[in-house]
């Protein structure tokens, strides 16, 4: 498909309101962007030079002086216009997203709606960056102002090419910060399309800059720069740790949304039909490539066989194919390496005693993966320890609540977790006991703009969404008015 025919298409970087293409880059090099379903070359994006990346930082610094003086209402008007433009171009954006990322069109449309919702939410929330006046013990007045952090950088992954961008850019801009954004090299076109709509909405030059090229070089410049006051990163835990280390000398504020290893605890007292459907949605959305995907599915012994039978039946009906085909429910994985990781986990589990329930022991070559369910899985298997990021559902059995919680917490990660029960006391007890930033109760889908998304332990720092997402882009300034007579 010819992506250049899409009106939102853009394959140049954005610095200081100028679109920078190959002709303007020092190297003249570009990064190819391919369709993971077909291998077809869609387009390419520039490899920016060191000087250009530095320029994006200085540009964001100059723009911030002006942007922070915009009133919250003025900033809100621009963000709302951007929100409206995303909805006007929803179908085109979804097509572009499916082309470069692979997920089914229905999911891409859902992601565009989800991504746009952060623009609307923070357009409003920016108006409510309340400070405080605190009663003092002496004759002074204690005033607390909330001020923008300043120039911010964002580095985003390929699994949600639109959502991961607005979740960062919307609160940053609403707070009065400016931003340099580096999208994933696999999916930069959605980011550039969003930036194109942002400029159309009236985001002033330099307030949002989008850079592409060498991730190590861009990461180094953005983390080492004393001008950049905050880095928001979504991606893998090892890269997050590396960026944290690089940010230490400049004492940067950090938001890190990192890897997960989500447990699902399904108790005998659950609504079984509901639990099976929710686990299916949670596990196989985006072909299992979400950080909040069900990674380990623990079923209480009383319903183990019935749950497995119902889950296997639904999984066998999933349709793997090109996301542009409306009947597809599971698209390709992002690349062949991702398929090999799933294969490695299946091989390891089968060698250690797991059994195949549905799917296949040998995955298809290339970027394709058959949705697979394994039973008799145990904690010593790779699929229990590592994030799968593919359509493999390993199902474990447990007897008691304590045992289930112990299994669930037996990981260095702490992003999302899920509980299925109809027992009110159990839902409170287990939610409290789970060492996770998020708990879904009787649901497999928990992210939305009104909720604080984020993890604990090796899953990261900070929250995105809700009022908490705005606070991550605000500094507290205490003003002491003393000797009042
Ligand atoms: P990744 O390899 O860590 O890449 C993420 C981003 O970091 C990409 O833009 C990548 O750029 C960039 N990057 C890679 N190496 C870098 C370096 N040395 N310096 C600076 N930037 C660097 O992760 P991924 O495979 O794309 O994404 C999957 C991971 O993200 C999973 O672990 C998933 O759980 C996690 N995730 C977490 C959340 C959350 O909210 N917690 C949400 C979504 C995904 P290039 O593409 O140019 O290499």
Coordinates of C-alpha atoms and ligand atoms in Angstrom, one line a residue:
X1 CA 0.0 0.0 0.0
X2 CA 1.2 3.5 -0.8
X3 CA 1.5 5.3 2.6
X4 CA 2.3 8.6 0.9
X5 CA -1.3 8.7 -0.3
X6 CA -2.4 9.1 3.4
X7 CA -3.0 12.8 4.2
X8 CA -1.4 12.4 7.6
X9 CA 1.8 10.8 6.1
X10 CA 5.1 12.5 7.0
X11 CA 8.5 11.0 7.0
X12 CA 10.7 13.9 8.0
X13 CA 11.7 15.0 11.5
X14 CA 10.3 18.1 13.2
X15 CA 12.7 20.6 14.8
X16 CA 11.7 24.1 15.6
X17 CA 8.6 23.9 13.4
X18 CA 10.7 22.9 10.4
X19 CA 10.4 19.5 8.7
X20 CA 13.9 18.0 8.3
X21 CA 14.3 15.4 5.5
X22 CA 17.3 13.5 4.1
X23 CA 18.6 16.6 2.2
X24 CA 19.0 18.4 5.4
X25 CA 20.7 15.6 7.4
X26 CA 24.5 15.5 7.6
X27 CA 24.7 11.8 6.8
X28 CA 21.9 11.6 4.3
X29 CA 21.2 8.2 5.8
X30 CA 17.7 7.0 6.5
X31 CA 16.1 4.1 8.5
X32 CA 13.7 1.8 6.6
X33 CA 10.2 1.3 8.0
X34 CA 8.7 -2.0 6.9
X35 CA 5.3 -3.6 7.3
X36 CA 5.7 -6.6 9.7
X37 CA 2.9 -8.5 7.9
X38 CA 4.4 -8.4 4.5
X39 CA 8.0 -7.2 4.8
X40 CA 7.1 -4.5 2.3
X41 CA 9.1 -1.3 2.6
X42 CA 6.7 1.5 3.6
X43 CA 9.0 4.5 3.9
X44 CA 12.1 5.6 5.7
X45 CA 13.0 8.3 8.3
X46 CA 16.1 10.4 8.7
X47 CA 19.2 9.6 10.7
X48 CA 19.8 13.0 12.3
X49 CA 23.2 14.2 13.0
X50 CA 24.6 15.0 16.5
X51 CA 24.3 18.7 15.8
X52 CA 20.7 18.4 14.8
X53 CA 19.8 16.5 18.0
X54 CA 21.5 19.2 20.0
X55 CA 19.6 21.8 18.0
X56 CA 16.3 20.1 19.0
X57 CA 17.2 20.5 22.6
X58 CA 18.1 24.2 22.3
X59 CA 15.0 24.8 20.3
X60 CA 12.9 23.2 23.0
X61 CA 14.6 25.4 25.6
X62 CA 13.9 28.6 23.7
X63 CA 10.3 27.6 23.1
X64 CA 9.7 26.8 26.7
X65 CA 10.2 30.4 27.7
X66 CA 7.2 31.3 25.6
X67 CA 5.1 28.2 26.1
X68 CA 5.0 28.5 29.9
X69 CA 3.6 32.0 29.5
X70 CA 0.6 30.6 27.6
X71 CA -2.4 30.4 29.9
X72 CA -3.7 26.9 30.8
X73 CA -6.8 27.8 28.7
X74 CA -4.7 28.7 25.6
X75 CA -2.7 25.4 26.0
X76 CA -6.0 23.6 26.5
X77 CA -7.5 25.0 23.3
X78 CA -4.5 23.8 21.2
X79 CA -4.6 20.3 22.8
X80 CA -8.3 20.1 22.2
X81 CA -7.9 21.1 18.5
X82 CA -5.2 18.3 18.3
X83 CA -7.7 15.9 19.9
X84 CA -10.3 16.8 17.3
X85 CA -7.9 16.4 14.4
X86 CA -6.9 12.9 15.6
X87 CA -10.6 12.0 15.5
X88 CA -11.1 13.5 12.1
X89 CA -8.2 11.5 10.8
X90 CA -8.9 8.4 12.9
X91 CA -9.2 5.9 10.0
X92 CA -6.0 7.1 8.2
X93 CA -4.0 7.1 11.5
X94 CA -5.3 3.6 12.2
X95 CA -4.3 2.4 8.8
X96 CA -0.9 3.8 9.1
X97 CA -0.5 2.3 12.6
X98 CA -1.5 -1.2 11.3
X99 CA 0.8 -0.9 8.4
X100 CA 3.9 -0.2 10.4
X101 CA 3.0 -2.1 13.7
X102 CA 0.9 -5.0 12.5
X103 CA -2.0 -5.0 14.9
X104 CA -5.6 -5.5 13.6
X105 CA -7.3 -2.4 12.3
X106 CA -10.0 -2.6 15.0
X107 CA -7.3 -2.5 17.6
X108 CA -5.6 0.4 15.8
X109 CA -8.8 2.4 15.8
X110 CA -9.1 1.7 19.5
X111 CA -5.5 2.9 20.1
X112 CA -6.1 6.1 18.2
X113 CA -9.2 6.8 20.4
X114 CA -7.2 5.9 23.5
X115 CA -4.3 8.1 22.4
X116 CA -6.5 11.1 21.7
X117 CA -8.2 10.7 25.0
X118 CA -5.0 11.8 26.8
X119 CA -5.1 15.1 24.8
X120 CA -8.6 15.9 25.9
X121 CA -8.0 14.8 29.5
X122 CA -4.8 16.9 30.0
X123 CA -6.3 19.9 28.1
X124 CA -8.7 20.0 31.1
X125 CA -6.3 18.7 33.8
X126 CA -3.8 21.4 33.0
X127 CA -6.3 24.0 34.2
X128 CA -6.3 22.3 37.6
X129 CA -2.6 22.5 38.5
X130 CA -3.5 23.8 41.9
X131 CA -1.0 25.0 44.4
X132 CA -1.6 25.4 48.1
X133 CA -1.7 28.0 50.9
X134 CA -0.7 26.2 54.0
X135 CA -1.4 27.6 57.5
X136 CA 1.9 28.4 59.1
X137 CA 3.1 28.0 62.7
X138 CA 4.5 31.5 62.9
X139 CA 3.8 34.9 61.3
X140 CA 4.8 33.7 57.8
X141 CA 2.6 32.6 54.9
X142 CA 3.4 29.3 53.2
X143 CA 2.6 29.4 49.5
X144 CA 3.1 26.5 47.1
X145 CA 3.2 27.1 43.4
X146 CA 3.2 24.4 40.7
X147 CA 5.5 25.1 37.8
X148 CA 6.4 23.3 34.6
X149 CA 9.5 21.1 34.9
X150 CA 10.9 22.6 31.8
X151 CA 12.4 20.9 28.7
X152 CA 11.4 17.2 28.7
X153 CA 12.5 14.3 26.6
X154 CA 10.5 11.2 25.7
X155 CA 11.6 7.9 24.3
X156 CA 8.8 5.5 23.2
X157 CA 8.4 1.8 22.1
X158 CA 6.8 0.3 19.0
X159 CA 3.9 -1.7 20.7
X160 CA 1.6 1.4 21.1
X161 CA 3.0 3.9 18.5
X162 CA 0.3 6.4 19.2
X163 CA -0.8 5.8 22.8
X164 CA 2.7 5.9 24.3
X165 CA 3.3 9.3 22.7
X166 CA 0.2 11.2 23.8
X167 CA 0.4 9.7 27.3
X168 CA 3.7 11.7 27.7
X169 CA 3.3 14.7 25.3
X170 CA -0.2 15.7 26.5
X171 CA 0.6 16.1 30.2
X172 CA 4.0 17.7 29.4
X173 CA 2.5 20.3 27.1
X174 CA -0.5 20.9 29.4
X175 CA 1.9 21.6 32.3
X176 CA 3.8 24.2 30.2
X177 CA 6.8 21.9 29.3
X178 CA 8.3 21.5 25.9
X179 CA 9.4 18.2 24.5
X180 CA 11.9 16.3 22.3
X181 CA 10.3 13.0 21.3
X182 CA 12.2 10.0 20.0
X183 CA 9.8 7.3 18.7
X184 CA 10.8 3.6 18.2
X185 CA 12.6 3.0 14.9
X186 CA 10.1 0.3 13.9
X187 CA 7.1 2.7 14.2
X188 CA 8.1 6.4 13.6
X189 CA 5.4 7.1 11.0
X190 CA 2.5 7.2 13.5
X191 CA 4.6 9.6 15.7
X192 CA 5.3 11.9 12.8
X193 CA 1.7 11.8 11.7
X194 CA 0.7 12.9 15.2
X195 CA 3.3 15.7 15.1
X196 CA 1.9 16.8 11.8
X197 CA -1.6 17.1 13.3
X198 CA 0.0 18.9 16.3
X199 CA 1.4 21.6 14.2
X200 CA -1.9 21.9 12.4
X201 CA -3.6 22.3 15.7
X202 CA -1.3 25.2 16.5
X203 CA 1.4 23.7 18.7
X204 CA 4.0 26.5 18.3
X205 CA 7.4 25.9 16.7
X206 CA 9.9 24.2 19.1
X207 CA 7.3 23.1 21.7
X208 CA 7.1 19.5 20.2
X209 CA 10.2 18.2 18.4
X210 CA 10.4 14.7 16.9
X211 CA 13.8 13.2 16.2
X212 CA 14.8 9.9 14.6
X213 CA 18.1 8.2 14.1
X214 CA 20.6 6.3 16.3
X215 CA 18.9 5.5 19.6
X216 CA 22.2 5.3 21.5
X217 CA 23.3 8.7 20.2
X218 CA 19.9 10.4 20.8
X219 CA 19.6 8.7 24.2
X220 CA 23.1 9.9 25.2
X221 CA 22.5 13.5 24.1
X222 CA 19.1 13.8 25.8
X223 CA 20.3 12.2 29.1
X224 CA 23.6 14.1 29.3
X225 CA 22.1 17.5 28.5
X226 CA 21.7 19.7 31.5
X227 CA 19.0 21.6 29.6
X228 CA 16.7 18.5 29.6
X229 CA 15.1 18.4 33.0
X230 CA 13.1 15.3 32.7
X231 CA 13.2 12.0 30.7
X232 CA 10.1 9.9 30.3
X233 CA 10.9 6.5 28.9
X234 CA 8.7 3.5 28.0
X235 CA 10.4 0.4 26.9
X236 CA 12.4 -2.5 28.3
X237 CA 13.8 -2.7 31.8
X238 CA 17.5 -3.0 30.7
X239 CA 17.4 0.1 28.5
X240 CA 15.4 2.0 31.2
X241 CA 18.2 1.2 33.7
X242 CA 20.8 2.3 31.3
X243 CA 19.0 5.6 30.7
X244 CA 18.6 6.1 34.5
X245 CA 22.4 5.6 34.9
X246 CA 23.1 8.1 32.1
X247 CA 20.7 10.6 33.7
X248 CA 22.3 10.5 37.1
X249 CA 25.0 13.1 36.6
X250 CA 22.4 15.7 35.6
X251 CA 20.0 14.7 38.4
X252 CA 17.1 14.4 35.9
X253 CA 13.6 13.7 36.9
X254 CA 12.6 10.3 35.5
X255 CA 9.4 8.5 34.5
X256 CA 10.1 4.9 33.6
X257 CA 7.4 2.6 32.2
X258 CA 9.2 -0.7 31.9
X259 CA 8.6 -4.4 31.4
X260 CA 6.0 -6.5 33.1
X261 CA 5.3 -10.1 33.9
X262 CA 1.6 -9.9 34.7
X263 CA 0.0 -12.7 36.8
X264 CA -3.7 -13.5 36.5
X265 CA -5.2 -15.3 39.5
X266 CA -8.5 -17.0 38.7
X267 CA -10.3 -18.4 41.8
X268 CA -12.9 -21.2 42.0
X269 CA -15.5 -18.5 43.0
X270 CA -15.1 -16.4 39.8
X271 CA -17.7 -15.9 37.0
X272 CA -16.0 -18.4 34.7
X273 CA -17.4 -17.3 31.4
X274 CA -16.3 -13.7 32.2
X275 CA -12.9 -14.8 33.4
X276 CA -12.2 -16.8 30.2
X277 CA -13.2 -13.9 27.9
X278 CA -11.2 -11.3 29.9
X279 CA -8.1 -13.5 30.0
X280 CA -8.4 -14.1 26.3
X281 CA -8.6 -10.3 25.6
X282 CA -5.8 -9.5 28.0
X283 CA -3.5 -12.1 26.6
X284 CA -4.0 -11.9 22.9
X285 CA -4.6 -8.2 22.3
X286 CA -1.8 -6.8 20.1
X287 CA -0.7 -10.5 19.5
X288 CA 0.4 -10.6 23.2
X289 CA 2.8 -7.6 22.8
X290 CA 1.6 -5.4 25.6
X291 CA 3.4 -4.6 28.8
X292 CA 0.2 -5.4 30.8
X293 CA -0.5 -8.7 28.9
X294 CA -1.4 -11.7 31.0
X295 CA 2.0 -13.4 31.1
X296 CA 1.2 -16.2 33.7
X297 CA -2.3 -17.5 34.2
X298 CA -2.9 -19.2 37.6
X299 CA -6.1 -21.2 37.9
X300 CA -7.5 -22.7 41.1
X301 CA -7.7 -26.5 41.0
X302 CA -11.5 -26.7 41.2
X303 CA -12.0 -25.0 37.8
X304 CA -8.7 -25.8 36.1
X305 CA -9.9 -28.3 33.6
X306 CA -13.1 -26.4 32.7
X307 CA -11.2 -23.1 32.3
X308 CA -8.6 -24.7 30.1
X309 CA -11.2 -26.3 27.9
X310 CA -13.1 -23.0 27.4
X311 CA -9.9 -21.0 26.9
X312 CA -8.5 -23.4 24.3
X313 CA -11.8 -23.4 22.4
X314 CA -11.7 -19.6 22.1
X315 CA -8.0 -19.5 21.3
X316 CA -8.4 -22.0 18.5
X317 CA -10.9 -19.6 16.9
X318 CA -8.5 -16.6 16.8
X319 CA -7.6 -15.7 13.2
X320 CA -4.0 -14.8 12.5
X321 CA -3.4 -12.6 9.5
X322 CA -2.6 -9.2 8.1
X323 CA -4.1 -6.6 10.3
X324 CA -5.6 -4.8 7.3
X325 CA -8.0 -7.7 6.8
X326 CA -11.0 -6.9 9.0
X327 CA -11.5 -10.5 10.0
X328 CA -8.0 -10.8 11.5
X329 CA -7.9 -10.9 15.3
X330 CA -4.1 -11.6 15.8
X331 CA -1.6 -9.8 13.6
X332 CA 2.1 -10.6 13.1
X333 CA 4.8 -10.0 15.7
X334 CA 7.0 -7.0 15.3
X335 CA 9.9 -9.0 13.9
X336 CA 11.3 -12.5 13.6
X337 CA 13.3 -12.2 16.8
X338 CA 10.1 -11.9 18.7
X339 CA 8.8 -15.2 17.3
X340 CA 12.0 -16.9 18.2
X341 CA 11.6 -15.8 21.8
X342 CA 8.1 -17.4 21.9
X343 CA 9.6 -20.6 20.4
X344 CA 12.3 -20.6 23.0
X345 CA 9.8 -20.4 25.8
X346 CA 7.6 -23.1 24.3
X347 CA 10.6 -25.5 23.9
X348 CA 11.8 -24.8 27.4
X349 CA 8.3 -25.4 28.9
X350 CA 7.7 -28.7 27.0
X351 CA 11.2 -30.0 27.9
X352 CA 10.4 -29.3 31.6
X353 CA 7.0 -31.1 31.5
X354 CA 4.4 -28.7 30.2
X355 CA 1.8 -30.0 27.7
X356 CA 0.3 -28.4 24.6
X357 CA -3.4 -27.7 24.9
X358 CA -3.9 -25.8 21.6
X359 CA -1.6 -24.1 19.1
X360 CA 1.6 -25.7 18.0
X361 CA 4.9 -26.6 19.5
X362 CA 6.7 -25.3 16.4
X363 CA 6.0 -21.6 15.6
X364 CA 5.7 -20.4 12.0
X365 CA 8.9 -18.8 10.5
X366 CA 9.2 -15.1 10.1
X367 CA 7.0 -12.7 12.1
X368 CA 4.1 -15.1 12.5
X369 CA 3.1 -16.9 15.7
X370 CA 0.3 -19.4 16.3
X371 CA -1.8 -18.5 19.5
X372 CA -0.8 -21.3 21.9
X373 CA -2.0 -22.5 25.3
X374 CA 0.2 -24.7 27.5
X375 CA -0.9 -26.5 30.7
X376 CA 1.0 -28.0 33.7
X377 CA 3.3 -25.0 33.6
X378 CA 5.6 -24.4 36.6
X379 CA 7.6 -21.5 38.2
X380 CA 10.9 -22.9 37.0
X381 CA 10.1 -22.4 33.3
X382 CA 11.3 -19.5 31.2
X383 CA 7.7 -18.4 30.5
X384 CA 7.1 -17.9 34.2
X385 CA 10.2 -15.8 34.7
X386 CA 10.4 -13.7 31.5
X387 CA 8.0 -11.4 29.7
X388 CA 6.8 -13.4 26.6
X389 CA 5.6 -10.5 24.4
X390 CA 3.8 -13.0 22.1
X391 CA 0.6 -15.0 21.9
X392 CA 1.6 -17.8 24.3
X393 CA -0.7 -18.5 27.3
X394 CA 0.9 -20.6 30.0
X395 CA -1.6 -22.0 32.4
X396 CA -0.6 -23.0 36.0
X397 CA -2.7 -24.6 38.7
X398 CA -2.9 -23.5 42.4
X399 CA -4.7 -24.7 45.5
X400 CA -4.8 -21.9 48.0
X401 CA -5.0 -18.1 48.0
X402 CA -1.6 -17.8 49.8
X403 CA 0.0 -20.0 47.2
X404 CA -1.4 -18.0 44.4
X405 CA -0.2 -14.7 45.8
X406 CA 3.2 -16.1 46.5
X407 CA 3.5 -17.3 42.8
X408 CA 2.2 -13.9 41.6
X409 CA 4.8 -11.9 43.5
X410 CA 7.6 -14.3 42.6
X411 CA 9.1 -11.9 40.0
X412 CA 11.3 -8.8 39.9
X413 CA 8.5 -7.0 37.9
X414 CA 5.5 -5.2 39.3
X415 CA 3.4 -3.6 36.6
X416 CA -0.1 -5.1 36.0
X417 CA -1.8 -8.0 37.8
X418 CA -5.3 -9.5 37.6
X419 CA -7.7 -11.2 40.0
X420 CA -11.0 -13.0 39.1
X421 CA -13.3 -13.7 42.1
X422 CA -16.8 -12.9 43.2
X423 CA -15.7 -12.8 46.9
X424 CA -15.6 -9.2 48.1
X425 CA -13.2 -10.0 51.0
X426 CA -10.9 -11.9 48.7
X427 CA -10.7 -9.2 46.2
X428 CA -9.6 -6.6 48.8
X429 CA -7.2 -9.1 50.5
X430 CA -5.5 -10.2 47.3
X431 CA -5.4 -6.7 45.8
X432 CA -3.6 -5.5 48.9
X433 CA -1.2 -8.4 48.8
X434 CA -0.1 -8.1 45.2
X435 CA 3.2 -6.2 44.8
X436 CA 2.0 -4.4 41.6
X437 CA 1.3 -0.9 40.5
X438 CA -2.0 -2.0 39.0
X439 CA -4.6 -4.7 39.8
X440 CA -7.5 -5.5 37.4
X441 CA -10.4 -7.1 39.3
X442 CA -12.7 -9.2 37.0
X443 CA -11.3 -7.3 34.0
X444 CA -8.4 -7.9 31.7
X445 CA -8.3 -4.3 30.4
X446 CA -7.4 -1.6 32.8
X447 CA -5.7 1.3 31.0
X448 CA -7.5 4.6 30.4
X449 CA -6.8 8.3 30.6
X450 CA -8.5 8.7 34.0
X451 CA -6.4 6.1 35.7
X452 CA -2.8 6.2 37.0
X453 CA -0.8 3.7 34.9
X454 CA 2.6 2.6 36.1
X455 CA 4.6 0.0 37.9
X456 CA 6.7 -0.8 41.0
X457 CA 9.9 -2.8 41.4
X458 CA 11.7 -3.3 38.1
X459 CA 8.6 -2.1 36.2
X460 CA 9.5 1.5 36.7
X461 CA 8.9 4.9 38.3
X462 CA 6.1 7.4 38.0
X463 CA 2.6 7.3 36.7
X464 CA 0.9 8.3 33.4
X465 CA -2.8 9.3 33.2
X466 CA -5.1 10.8 35.8
X467 CA -4.0 13.8 37.9
X468 CA -0.8 12.0 38.8
X469 CA 0.4 12.0 35.2
X470 CA 0.3 15.9 35.3
X471 CA 2.2 16.0 38.6
X472 CA 5.1 14.2 37.0
X473 CA 5.6 17.3 34.7
X474 CA 5.3 19.8 37.6
X475 CA 7.8 21.1 40.1
X476 CA 6.8 22.4 43.5
X477 CA 8.0 25.8 44.4
X478 CA 7.6 26.9 48.0
X479 CA 7.4 30.7 48.6
X480 CA 7.7 31.9 52.2
X481 CA 6.2 35.3 52.9
X482 CA 7.7 36.2 56.3
X483 CA 7.4 38.8 59.1
X484 CA 3.8 39.6 58.2
X485 CA 2.5 42.2 60.6
Ligands
LIG1 P1 13.3 -1.1 23.9 O1 14.2 -1.9 23.1 O2 13.7 -0.7 25.3 O3 13.1 0.2 23.1 C1 12.2 1.3 23.5 C2 12.7 2.6 23.0 O4 14.0 2.8 23.5 C3 12.8 2.7 21.4 O5 12.5 4.0 21.0 C4 14.3 2.4 21.2 O6 14.8 3.0 20.0 C5 14.9 3.1 22.4 N1 16.3 2.7 22.7 C6 16.8 1.5 22.6 N2 18.1 1.5 23.0 C7 18.3 2.7 23.5 C8 19.5 3.4 24.1 N3 20.6 2.7 24.3 N4 19.4 4.7 24.4 C9 18.2 5.4 24.2 N5 17.1 4.8 23.6 C10 17.2 3.5 23.3 O7 11.9 -1.7 24.1 P2 10.9 -2.3 23.0 O8 11.3 -3.7 22.7 O9 10.8 -1.3 21.9 O10 9.5 -2.3 23.8 C11 9.1 -3.4 24.5 C12 9.3 -3.2 26.0 O11 8.6 -2.0 26.4 C13 8.7 -4.3 26.8 O12 9.5 -4.7 27.8 C14 7.4 -3.7 27.4 O13 6.9 -4.3 28.5 C15 7.8 -2.3 27.6 N6 6.6 -1.5 27.6 C16 6.3 -0.9 28.8 C17 5.1 -0.1 28.9 C18 4.8 0.5 30.3 O14 3.9 1.4 30.3 N7 5.3 0.0 31.4 C19 4.4 0.1 27.8 C20 4.7 -0.4 26.6 C21 5.9 -1.2 26.5 P3 15.0 2.2 18.7 O15 13.7 1.7 18.3 O16 15.5 3.2 17.7 O17 16.0 1.1 19.0

